Amino acid sequence: MNIYLKNTRIYQQGSFSRRDILIRDGELFFPAGPAPESATAVDGRFICILPGLADVHVHLREPGFSYKETIRTGTMAAARGGYTAVCPMPNLNPVPDSLETLEQELSIIRRDAVIPTVPYGAITKGEAGQELADMEAMAPYVAAFSDDGKGVQSPAMMEKAMEKAKTLGKIIAAHCEDNSLLNGGYIHDGAYAAAHGHRGICSESEYGPIRRDAALAKKTGCAYHVCHVSTKESVEIIRHAKSQGVNITCETAPHYLLLDDSMLQEEGRFKMNPPLRSPEDRQALLAGLLDGTIDMIATDHAPHSREEKSLGLKDSPMGVVGLECAFPVLYTGLVETGILPLEKLVALMSDAPRARFGLTSDPGFALFDLAHTWRIDPEEFASLGRATPFEGVPVRGRCLMTVCQGREVYIDPMLAKEAGQ
Ligand code: DOR
């Protein structure tokens, strides 16, 4: 691919400038003169060139659940969304809890991943919460440790894990969920659940463990990260812990920032864990994003098969896909509305996760057409998962191309046609 973008916007070191840019075979050039004849000239005014996005919370389902997603389809979906680094969670079969089981995942990654993929190791054996995983052996190969999909119930076990992670210089990334408070719930314990006769998950099931872990992180000095923050109390606890100097960061996901339980429908594509919370929770998350309490945005891309997700709000498994619509929904919902500057969104989706999780691979770049208006259509996804609450939503901003380590890992068919390929 050899294209010349006139007067395009490029993000470098935290801010945008306008330049004429040549992209030739996966490399960016800033030519002083006119467009070279060999290159296809493309109107660059509404295009922006971003560093490849990084998602520290995805489920790629291999090994163990390749009918839901594979390393190949999941990383292709990531590339299609503008991502050039992902960190898959360890709720797999086998769970990566030793060098031997981790190697099964790493060998598939080496064979099939189209972008840099740095997995998580489990905190406890089998994610069962009873015995520490072999964190020491896995440490050199993992982004961090997590039992995502499940909360570590025992405070003593979490403290032991934090002490170990501290000695290894690694992060504990926690799925915070107190099983004793779940009470059979599967959506937020709020207005929609009450009105439609559903069982609710209370907010304390999330913020209780966050409060516990923030104290443990303070005590142990461990680097601690909270996964998928969804409640207003969680934001407040993390804000307070930061003010006390605790080494704590957190992420939230696009659906918690843009949707709430007043928008629920009786379909599996609205069901994930934690659930969509109340409008007040959503406002608190936005405030947390603006004041720096929330450090980054991750998708929690959690694909399930079409059949599994067809069972409605009550009976579908928890999890929705996110990689292929995260940037457009956030750009449309937060940047175009004036809530967040584009620079800040890029920092939340690329710079911050890379810095916190030590993702040192070259980010490469992603080209987005910010003028392109379209509707999210899951049938176009590279992911095997199709369930998203953003299905059919009109958005602006479409990824045209993703380049990683000098390779064009994704090219939008429209751009390929324009460039005569
Ligand atoms: O919605 C979710 N899906 N939340 C989780 O914690 C796990 C994930 C999955 O693995 O499907």
PDB file of N, CA and C in Angstrom, residues 17 21 44 74 110-111 113 146 149 247 268 296 304 314 328 337:
ATOM      1  N   SER A  17      -0.796  17.322  15.178  1.00  0.00           N
ATOM      2  CA  SER A  17      -0.380  18.372  14.245  1.00  0.00           C
ATOM      3  C   SER A  17      -0.885  17.973  12.869  1.00  0.00           C
ATOM      4  N   ILE A  21       1.425  13.400   4.624  1.00  0.00           N
ATOM      5  CA  ILE A  21       2.079  12.149   5.043  1.00  0.00           C
ATOM      6  C   ILE A  21       2.012  11.093   3.954  1.00  0.00           C
ATOM      7  N   GLY A  44      -6.778  13.841   3.098  1.00  0.00           N
ATOM      8  CA  GLY A  44      -6.406  13.533   4.483  1.00  0.00           C
ATOM      9  C   GLY A  44      -7.069  14.406   5.522  1.00  0.00           C
ATOM     10  N   GLY A  74      -9.498 -13.327  17.214  1.00  0.00           N
ATOM     11  CA  GLY A  74      -9.522 -12.249  18.211  1.00  0.00           C
ATOM     12  C   GLY A  74      -8.497 -11.164  17.887  1.00  0.00           C
ATOM     13  N   ARG A 110       2.266 -17.481  19.409  1.00  0.00           N
ATOM     14  CA  ARG A 110       3.408 -17.381  18.468  1.00  0.00           C
ATOM     15  C   ARG A 110       2.978 -17.785  17.056  1.00  0.00           C
ATOM     16  N   ARG A 111       2.104 -18.751  16.988  1.00  0.00           N
ATOM     17  CA  ARG A 111       1.690 -19.281  15.682  1.00  0.00           C
ATOM     18  C   ARG A 111       0.645 -18.397  15.002  1.00  0.00           C
ATOM     19  N   ALA A 113      -1.129 -15.207  16.347  1.00  0.00           N
ATOM     20  CA  ALA A 113      -1.484 -13.807  16.660  1.00  0.00           C
ATOM     21  C   ALA A 113      -1.002 -12.887  15.547  1.00  0.00           C
ATOM     22  N   SER A 146      -3.962 -12.166  36.987  1.00  0.00           N
ATOM     23  CA  SER A 146      -5.383 -11.927  37.223  1.00  0.00           C
ATOM     24  C   SER A 146      -6.126 -13.259  37.308  1.00  0.00           C
ATOM     25  N   GLY A 149     -12.757 -13.070  35.517  1.00  0.00           N
ATOM     26  CA  GLY A 149     -13.901 -13.973  35.365  1.00  0.00           C
ATOM     27  C   GLY A 149     -14.390 -14.357  36.753  1.00  0.00           C
ATOM     28  N   ASN A 247      -0.458   2.475  45.112  1.00  0.00           N
ATOM     29  CA  ASN A 247      -0.085   2.171  43.727  1.00  0.00           C
ATOM     30  C   ASN A 247      -1.265   1.455  43.051  1.00  0.00           C
ATOM     31  N   GLY A 268     -29.484 -10.933  25.044  1.00  0.00           N
ATOM     32  CA  GLY A 268     -28.192 -11.353  25.589  1.00  0.00           C
ATOM     33  C   GLY A 268     -27.079 -10.365  25.322  1.00  0.00           C
ATOM     34  N   MET A 296      -7.529   4.245  32.240  1.00  0.00           N
ATOM     35  CA  MET A 296      -7.517   3.715  30.870  1.00  0.00           C
ATOM     36  C   MET A 296      -8.863   3.077  30.525  1.00  0.00           C
ATOM     37  N   HIS A 304     -18.896 -14.894  23.011  1.00  0.00           N
ATOM     38  CA  HIS A 304     -19.562 -16.190  23.187  1.00  0.00           C
ATOM     39  C   HIS A 304     -20.224 -16.525  21.860  1.00  0.00           C
ATOM     40  N   LYS A 314     -31.774 -13.006  30.747  1.00  0.00           N
ATOM     41  CA  LYS A 314     -31.670 -13.839  31.944  1.00  0.00           C
ATOM     42  C   LYS A 314     -30.719 -15.029  31.738  1.00  0.00           C
ATOM     43  N   PRO A 328     -14.888   3.823  17.548  1.00  0.00           N
ATOM     44  CA  PRO A 328     -15.996   4.627  17.002  1.00  0.00           C
ATOM     45  C   PRO A 328     -17.073   4.987  18.028  1.00  0.00           C
ATOM     46  N   THR A 337     -19.261  14.768  21.305  1.00  0.00           N
ATOM     47  CA  THR A 337     -20.186  15.455  22.217  1.00  0.00           C
ATOM     48  C   THR A 337     -19.475  16.491  23.081  1.00  0.00           C
TER      49      THR A 337
END
